[in-house]
Amino acid sequence: MKPIIAPKLGTALLAWPLWLAIAVLMTTPSSAFAQERIGVMAAALEPARDASSMSGDALLLNATFEFEMPQALEEAVQKGIALYFNTEFELFRKRWYWFDRKVASSTLTYRLSYSPLTRQYRLARGGLSQSFESLDEALGLLKSVRNWKVADKGVLNPRDEYDAQVRMRLDVTQLPKPFQVNAITSREWTLASDWREVPVTAELLR
């Protein structure tokens, strides 16, 4: 009997539907593809008053990221392809008897685009947007997350212990279909950080 030889990854990906190949990309640890191409330089939580919160308090995240935009992505933006960057936050309550329980999560999405007519870059977040003369200026704002409400402070119980984490990644599912294939086959189209621990200090539990 001939030995069974497993197909190479590249061959297998070509045979799979596009959505399944993208799912593999998104569930594979980011370090395998990106090797921390986005660095999480700093991340911290702080409490703040929030009139919209039932508890009256909120948890705000401040984080700083660092990365160099790959040439392929820079050229894509200049050709009219919008790039979506997600900053993702998760908060877990520790449980000694079972898996930790996720008690809060939040995603902050920025849309980076370029207008050939005005020769300006635009960074949009929800219904707000800001224009920049250069890509470096736009990335400067993208890399600096300030006063982002990630959860109500009421989700914290002083008697429990918590872990929190944050990361940033290029959302390849928002790319046009041909470019999603590029994201699978080319490292230049993969831009992400590993999860970075965010301390949940005693002050936050008071």
PDB file of C-alpha atoms in Angstrom:
ATOM      1  CA  MET A   1       0.000   0.000   0.000  1.00  0.00           C
ATOM      2  CA  LYS A   2       1.322   3.444  -0.936  1.00  0.00           C
ATOM      3  CA  PRO A   3       1.861   5.860   1.930  1.00  0.00           C
ATOM      4  CA  ILE A   4      -0.684   8.670   2.280  1.00  0.00           C
ATOM      5  CA  ILE A   5       0.976  12.013   1.675  1.00  0.00           C
ATOM      6  CA  ALA A   6      -0.678  15.097   3.123  1.00  0.00           C
ATOM      7  CA  PRO A   7      -1.193  17.860   0.530  1.00  0.00           C
ATOM      8  CA  LYS A   8       0.930  20.955   0.868  1.00  0.00           C
ATOM      9  CA  LEU A   9      -0.739  23.940   2.526  1.00  0.00           C
ATOM     10  CA  GLY A  10      -0.592  26.083  -0.599  1.00  0.00           C
ATOM     11  CA  THR A  11      -2.277  23.387  -2.699  1.00  0.00           C
ATOM     12  CA  ALA A  12      -4.942  22.851  -0.068  1.00  0.00           C
ATOM     13  CA  LEU A  13      -5.732  26.557   0.165  1.00  0.00           C
ATOM     14  CA  LEU A  14      -6.225  26.776  -3.585  1.00  0.00           C
ATOM     15  CA  ALA A  15      -8.725  23.950  -3.398  1.00  0.00           C
ATOM     16  CA  TRP A  16     -10.754  25.466  -0.568  1.00  0.00           C
ATOM     17  CA  PRO A  17     -13.539  28.032  -0.962  1.00  0.00           C
ATOM     18  CA  LEU A  18     -12.342  31.597  -0.460  1.00  0.00           C
ATOM     19  CA  TRP A  19     -14.351  32.069   2.753  1.00  0.00           C
ATOM     20  CA  LEU A  20     -12.813  28.963   4.302  1.00  0.00           C
ATOM     21  CA  ALA A  21      -9.285  30.022   3.427  1.00  0.00           C
ATOM     22  CA  ILE A  22      -9.945  33.430   4.996  1.00  0.00           C
ATOM     23  CA  ALA A  23     -11.317  31.722   8.113  1.00  0.00           C
ATOM     24  CA  VAL A  24      -8.054  29.789   8.423  1.00  0.00           C
ATOM     25  CA  LEU A  25      -6.117  33.039   8.129  1.00  0.00           C
ATOM     26  CA  MET A  26      -8.174  34.753  10.827  1.00  0.00           C
ATOM     27  CA  THR A  27      -8.004  31.840  13.299  1.00  0.00           C
ATOM     28  CA  THR A  28      -4.305  31.096  12.831  1.00  0.00           C
ATOM     29  CA  PRO A  29      -2.240  32.841  15.524  1.00  0.00           C
ATOM     30  CA  SER A  30      -1.152  36.214  14.224  1.00  0.00           C
ATOM     31  CA  SER A  31       2.494  35.553  15.065  1.00  0.00           C
ATOM     32  CA  ALA A  32       2.572  32.761  12.474  1.00  0.00           C
ATOM     33  CA  PHE A  33       1.864  35.225   9.676  1.00  0.00           C
ATOM     34  CA  ALA A  34       2.601  38.712  10.941  1.00  0.00           C
ATOM     35  CA  GLN A  35       5.367  38.017  13.443  1.00  0.00           C
ATOM     36  CA  GLU A  36       4.128  41.014  15.400  1.00  0.00           C
ATOM     37  CA  ARG A  37       4.315  43.390  12.442  1.00  0.00           C
ATOM     38  CA  ILE A  38       2.261  45.729  14.636  1.00  0.00           C
ATOM     39  CA  GLY A  39       3.835  46.349  18.012  1.00  0.00           C
ATOM     40  CA  VAL A  40       1.742  47.196  21.072  1.00  0.00           C
ATOM     41  CA  MET A  41       4.009  49.716  22.741  1.00  0.00           C
ATOM     42  CA  ALA A  42       1.759  50.598  25.693  1.00  0.00           C
ATOM     43  CA  ALA A  43      -1.745  49.830  26.936  1.00  0.00           C
ATOM     44  CA  ALA A  44      -3.548  50.909  30.110  1.00  0.00           C
ATOM     45  CA  LEU A  45      -7.062  51.131  31.509  1.00  0.00           C
ATOM     46  CA  GLU A  46      -8.395  54.008  33.574  1.00  0.00           C
ATOM     47  CA  PRO A  47     -11.771  54.787  35.179  1.00  0.00           C
ATOM     48  CA  ALA A  48     -13.881  57.737  34.108  1.00  0.00           C
ATOM     49  CA  ARG A  49     -17.296  59.201  34.804  1.00  0.00           C
ATOM     50  CA  ASP A  50     -19.856  58.283  32.150  1.00  0.00           C
ATOM     51  CA  ALA A  51     -23.378  59.676  32.307  1.00  0.00           C
ATOM     52  CA  SER A  52     -24.605  57.099  29.765  1.00  0.00           C
ATOM     53  CA  SER A  53     -23.506  54.168  31.941  1.00  0.00           C
ATOM     54  CA  MET A  54     -25.919  52.646  34.468  1.00  0.00           C
ATOM     55  CA  SER A  55     -23.120  52.494  37.035  1.00  0.00           C
ATOM     56  CA  GLY A  56     -22.020  56.033  36.247  1.00  0.00           C
ATOM     57  CA  ASP A  57     -18.471  54.901  35.522  1.00  0.00           C
ATOM     58  CA  ALA A  58     -16.668  53.581  32.464  1.00  0.00           C
ATOM     59  CA  LEU A  59     -13.396  51.867  31.634  1.00  0.00           C
ATOM     60  CA  LEU A  60     -11.278  53.802  29.151  1.00  0.00           C
ATOM     61  CA  LEU A  61      -8.378  52.328  27.212  1.00  0.00           C
ATOM     62  CA  ASN A  62      -5.290  54.246  26.139  1.00  0.00           C
ATOM     63  CA  ALA A  63      -2.945  52.350  23.834  1.00  0.00           C
ATOM     64  CA  THR A  64      -0.028  53.068  21.526  1.00  0.00           C
ATOM     65  CA  PHE A  65       0.836  50.948  18.503  1.00  0.00           C
ATOM     66  CA  GLU A  66       3.781  51.028  16.125  1.00  0.00           C
ATOM     67  CA  PHE A  67       4.248  49.599  12.630  1.00  0.00           C
ATOM     68  CA  GLU A  68       5.555  50.370   9.168  1.00  0.00           C
ATOM     69  CA  MET A  69       3.006  50.316   6.383  1.00  0.00           C
ATOM     70  CA  PRO A  70       4.027  47.673   3.798  1.00  0.00           C
ATOM     71  CA  GLN A  71       4.570  49.080   0.336  1.00  0.00           C
ATOM     72  CA  ALA A  72       1.826  46.881  -1.139  1.00  0.00           C
ATOM     73  CA  LEU A  73      -0.743  48.330   1.270  1.00  0.00           C
ATOM     74  CA  GLU A  74       0.443  51.880   0.708  1.00  0.00           C
ATOM     75  CA  GLU A  75       0.102  51.469  -3.059  1.00  0.00           C
ATOM     76  CA  ALA A  76      -3.352  49.926  -2.643  1.00  0.00           C
ATOM     77  CA  VAL A  77      -4.569  52.931  -0.640  1.00  0.00           C
ATOM     78  CA  GLN A  78      -3.222  55.344  -3.252  1.00  0.00           C
ATOM     79  CA  LYS A  79      -5.134  53.400  -5.915  1.00  0.00           C
ATOM     80  CA  GLY A  80      -8.414  53.870  -4.068  1.00  0.00           C
ATOM     81  CA  ILE A  81      -8.594  50.739  -1.889  1.00  0.00           C
ATOM     82  CA  ALA A  82      -9.856  51.535   1.617  1.00  0.00           C
ATOM     83  CA  LEU A  83      -8.140  49.738   4.491  1.00  0.00           C
ATOM     84  CA  TYR A  84      -9.960  48.866   7.715  1.00  0.00           C
ATOM     85  CA  PHE A  85      -8.001  48.567  10.951  1.00  0.00           C
ATOM     86  CA  ASN A  86      -9.605  46.952  14.000  1.00  0.00           C
ATOM     87  CA  THR A  87      -8.438  47.557  17.542  1.00  0.00           C
ATOM     88  CA  GLU A  88      -9.942  44.775  19.659  1.00  0.00           C
ATOM     89  CA  PHE A  89     -10.290  44.617  23.441  1.00  0.00           C
ATOM     90  CA  GLU A  90     -11.360  41.708  25.661  1.00  0.00           C
ATOM     91  CA  LEU A  91     -11.906  41.480  29.421  1.00  0.00           C
ATOM     92  CA  PHE A  92     -12.076  38.148  31.264  1.00  0.00           C
ATOM     93  CA  ARG A  93     -13.062  37.194  34.801  1.00  0.00           C
ATOM     94  CA  LYS A  94     -10.746  34.501  36.146  1.00  0.00           C
ATOM     95  CA  ARG A  95     -12.310  31.208  37.218  1.00  0.00           C
ATOM     96  CA  TRP A  96     -10.177  28.584  38.948  1.00  0.00           C
ATOM     97  CA  TYR A  97     -12.674  25.798  38.268  1.00  0.00           C
ATOM     98  CA  TRP A  98     -13.275  26.450  34.550  1.00  0.00           C
ATOM     99  CA  PHE A  99     -12.222  28.568  31.588  1.00  0.00           C
ATOM    100  CA  ASP A 100     -12.090  32.296  32.238  1.00  0.00           C
ATOM    101  CA  ARG A 101     -15.374  34.049  31.427  1.00  0.00           C
ATOM    102  CA  LYS A 102     -15.425  36.913  28.918  1.00  0.00           C
ATOM    103  CA  VAL A 103     -17.336  39.766  30.557  1.00  0.00           C
ATOM    104  CA  ALA A 104     -16.701  42.530  28.019  1.00  0.00           C
ATOM    105  CA  SER A 105     -15.376  43.033  24.517  1.00  0.00           C
ATOM    106  CA  SER A 106     -15.206  45.967  22.147  1.00  0.00           C
ATOM    107  CA  THR A 107     -13.902  46.755  18.668  1.00  0.00           C
ATOM    108  CA  LEU A 108     -12.752  50.122  17.370  1.00  0.00           C
ATOM    109  CA  THR A 109     -12.645  50.338  13.569  1.00  0.00           C
ATOM    110  CA  TYR A 110     -10.789  52.954  11.528  1.00  0.00           C
ATOM    111  CA  ARG A 111     -11.209  53.292   7.752  1.00  0.00           C
ATOM    112  CA  LEU A 112      -8.134  54.624   5.946  1.00  0.00           C
ATOM    113  CA  SER A 113      -8.648  55.948   2.416  1.00  0.00           C
ATOM    114  CA  TYR A 114      -7.090  58.325  -0.110  1.00  0.00           C
ATOM    115  CA  SER A 115      -8.711  60.884  -2.415  1.00  0.00           C
ATOM    116  CA  PRO A 116      -6.782  61.495  -5.679  1.00  0.00           C
ATOM    117  CA  LEU A 117      -8.948  64.578  -6.253  1.00  0.00           C
ATOM    118  CA  THR A 118      -7.843  66.388  -3.085  1.00  0.00           C
ATOM    119  CA  ARG A 119      -4.607  64.387  -2.666  1.00  0.00           C
ATOM    120  CA  GLN A 120      -5.476  63.859   0.963  1.00  0.00           C
ATOM    121  CA  TYR A 121      -5.722  60.832   3.192  1.00  0.00           C
ATOM    122  CA  ARG A 122      -8.870  60.356   5.247  1.00  0.00           C
ATOM    123  CA  LEU A 123      -9.262  58.470   8.500  1.00  0.00           C
ATOM    124  CA  ALA A 124     -12.850  57.708   9.507  1.00  0.00           C
ATOM    125  CA  ARG A 125     -14.262  56.301  12.743  1.00  0.00           C
ATOM    126  CA  GLY A 126     -17.997  55.800  12.826  1.00  0.00           C
ATOM    127  CA  GLY A 127     -19.572  59.014  11.570  1.00  0.00           C
ATOM    128  CA  LEU A 128     -16.453  61.093  12.242  1.00  0.00           C
ATOM    129  CA  SER A 129     -13.588  61.629   9.802  1.00  0.00           C
ATOM    130  CA  GLN A 130     -10.440  63.708   9.515  1.00  0.00           C
ATOM    131  CA  SER A 131      -8.275  64.575   6.516  1.00  0.00           C
ATOM    132  CA  PHE A 132      -4.472  64.573   6.410  1.00  0.00           C
ATOM    133  CA  GLU A 133      -1.890  65.861   3.973  1.00  0.00           C
ATOM    134  CA  SER A 134       0.327  62.785   4.343  1.00  0.00           C
ATOM    135  CA  LEU A 135       0.018  59.105   5.132  1.00  0.00           C
ATOM    136  CA  ASP A 136       2.354  59.466   8.121  1.00  0.00           C
ATOM    137  CA  GLU A 137      -0.007  62.009   9.696  1.00  0.00           C
ATOM    138  CA  ALA A 138      -2.993  59.696   9.248  1.00  0.00           C
ATOM    139  CA  LEU A 139      -1.098  56.730  10.672  1.00  0.00           C
ATOM    140  CA  GLY A 140      -0.011  58.851  13.628  1.00  0.00           C
ATOM    141  CA  LEU A 141      -3.632  59.158  14.739  1.00  0.00           C
ATOM    142  CA  LEU A 142      -4.405  55.530  13.911  1.00  0.00           C
ATOM    143  CA  LYS A 143      -1.544  54.295  16.095  1.00  0.00           C
ATOM    144  CA  SER A 144      -2.630  56.327  19.137  1.00  0.00           C
ATOM    145  CA  VAL A 145      -5.859  55.208  20.815  1.00  0.00           C
ATOM    146  CA  ARG A 146      -6.999  57.624  23.508  1.00  0.00           C
ATOM    147  CA  ASN A 147      -9.952  57.582  25.907  1.00  0.00           C
ATOM    148  CA  TRP A 148     -11.703  54.704  24.163  1.00  0.00           C
ATOM    149  CA  LYS A 149     -14.601  53.407  26.244  1.00  0.00           C
ATOM    150  CA  VAL A 150     -14.292  49.618  26.255  1.00  0.00           C
ATOM    151  CA  ALA A 151     -16.726  48.664  29.042  1.00  0.00           C
ATOM    152  CA  ASP A 152     -18.845  49.844  31.914  1.00  0.00           C
ATOM    153  CA  LYS A 153     -16.956  49.771  35.197  1.00  0.00           C
ATOM    154  CA  GLY A 154     -19.929  47.929  36.646  1.00  0.00           C
ATOM    155  CA  VAL A 155     -18.792  44.676  35.004  1.00  0.00           C
ATOM    156  CA  LEU A 156     -15.965  44.509  37.568  1.00  0.00           C
ATOM    157  CA  ASN A 157     -16.525  42.896  40.951  1.00  0.00           C
ATOM    158  CA  PRO A 158     -13.982  43.779  43.689  1.00  0.00           C
ATOM    159  CA  ARG A 159     -14.053  40.157  44.911  1.00  0.00           C
ATOM    160  CA  ASP A 160     -12.892  38.741  41.559  1.00  0.00           C
ATOM    161  CA  GLU A 161      -9.705  38.850  39.496  1.00  0.00           C
ATOM    162  CA  TYR A 162      -9.546  39.864  35.850  1.00  0.00           C
ATOM    163  CA  ASP A 163      -7.371  39.656  32.763  1.00  0.00           C
ATOM    164  CA  ALA A 164      -7.608  42.061  29.829  1.00  0.00           C
ATOM    165  CA  GLN A 165      -5.961  42.127  26.422  1.00  0.00           C
ATOM    166  CA  VAL A 166      -5.807  44.287  23.297  1.00  0.00           C
ATOM    167  CA  ARG A 167      -4.575  43.938  19.734  1.00  0.00           C
ATOM    168  CA  MET A 168      -4.703  45.722  16.375  1.00  0.00           C
ATOM    169  CA  ARG A 169      -5.049  44.105  12.957  1.00  0.00           C
ATOM    170  CA  LEU A 170      -5.864  44.872   9.355  1.00  0.00           C
ATOM    171  CA  ASP A 171      -9.334  43.490   8.646  1.00  0.00           C
ATOM    172  CA  VAL A 172      -8.718  41.551   5.426  1.00  0.00           C
ATOM    173  CA  THR A 173     -12.400  40.554   5.202  1.00  0.00           C
ATOM    174  CA  GLN A 174     -13.173  44.177   4.260  1.00  0.00           C
ATOM    175  CA  LEU A 175     -10.841  44.083   1.251  1.00  0.00           C
ATOM    176  CA  PRO A 176     -12.156  43.477  -2.284  1.00  0.00           C
ATOM    177  CA  LYS A 177     -12.176  39.758  -3.067  1.00  0.00           C
ATOM    178  CA  PRO A 178      -8.999  39.702  -5.253  1.00  0.00           C
ATOM    179  CA  PHE A 179      -7.060  41.437  -2.477  1.00  0.00           C
ATOM    180  CA  GLN A 180      -8.348  38.962   0.114  1.00  0.00           C
ATOM    181  CA  VAL A 181      -6.539  36.267  -1.874  1.00  0.00           C
ATOM    182  CA  ASN A 182      -3.383  38.401  -1.731  1.00  0.00           C
ATOM    183  CA  ALA A 183      -3.786  38.564   2.050  1.00  0.00           C
ATOM    184  CA  ILE A 184      -3.649  34.763   2.202  1.00  0.00           C
ATOM    185  CA  THR A 185      -0.681  34.288  -0.105  1.00  0.00           C
ATOM    186  CA  SER A 186       1.485  37.363   0.598  1.00  0.00           C
ATOM    187  CA  ARG A 187       3.017  38.434   3.896  1.00  0.00           C
ATOM    188  CA  GLU A 188       2.915  42.080   2.773  1.00  0.00           C
ATOM    189  CA  TRP A 189      -0.865  41.956   3.037  1.00  0.00           C
ATOM    190  CA  THR A 190      -0.831  40.595   6.576  1.00  0.00           C
ATOM    191  CA  LEU A 191      -0.636  43.271   9.236  1.00  0.00           C
ATOM    192  CA  ALA A 192      -1.484  42.427  12.857  1.00  0.00           C
ATOM    193  CA  SER A 193      -0.213  42.408  16.404  1.00  0.00           C
ATOM    194  CA  ASP A 194      -0.272  39.665  18.982  1.00  0.00           C
ATOM    195  CA  TRP A 195      -2.614  40.053  21.935  1.00  0.00           C
ATOM    196  CA  ARG A 196      -1.043  42.316  24.571  1.00  0.00           C
ATOM    197  CA  GLU A 197      -1.986  42.050  28.237  1.00  0.00           C
ATOM    198  CA  VAL A 198      -3.616  45.131  29.757  1.00  0.00           C
ATOM    199  CA  PRO A 199      -3.248  45.361  33.559  1.00  0.00           C
ATOM    200  CA  VAL A 200      -6.469  45.439  35.585  1.00  0.00           C
ATOM    201  CA  THR A 201      -5.256  47.337  38.621  1.00  0.00           C
ATOM    202  CA  ALA A 202      -6.650  47.383  42.164  1.00  0.00           C
ATOM    203  CA  GLU A 203      -7.748  50.980  41.595  1.00  0.00           C
ATOM    204  CA  LEU A 204     -10.152  49.839  38.876  1.00  0.00           C
ATOM    205  CA  LEU A 205     -11.779  47.338  41.246  1.00  0.00           C
ATOM    206  CA  ARG A 206     -12.625  49.882  43.924  1.00  0.00           C
TER     207      ARG A 206
END
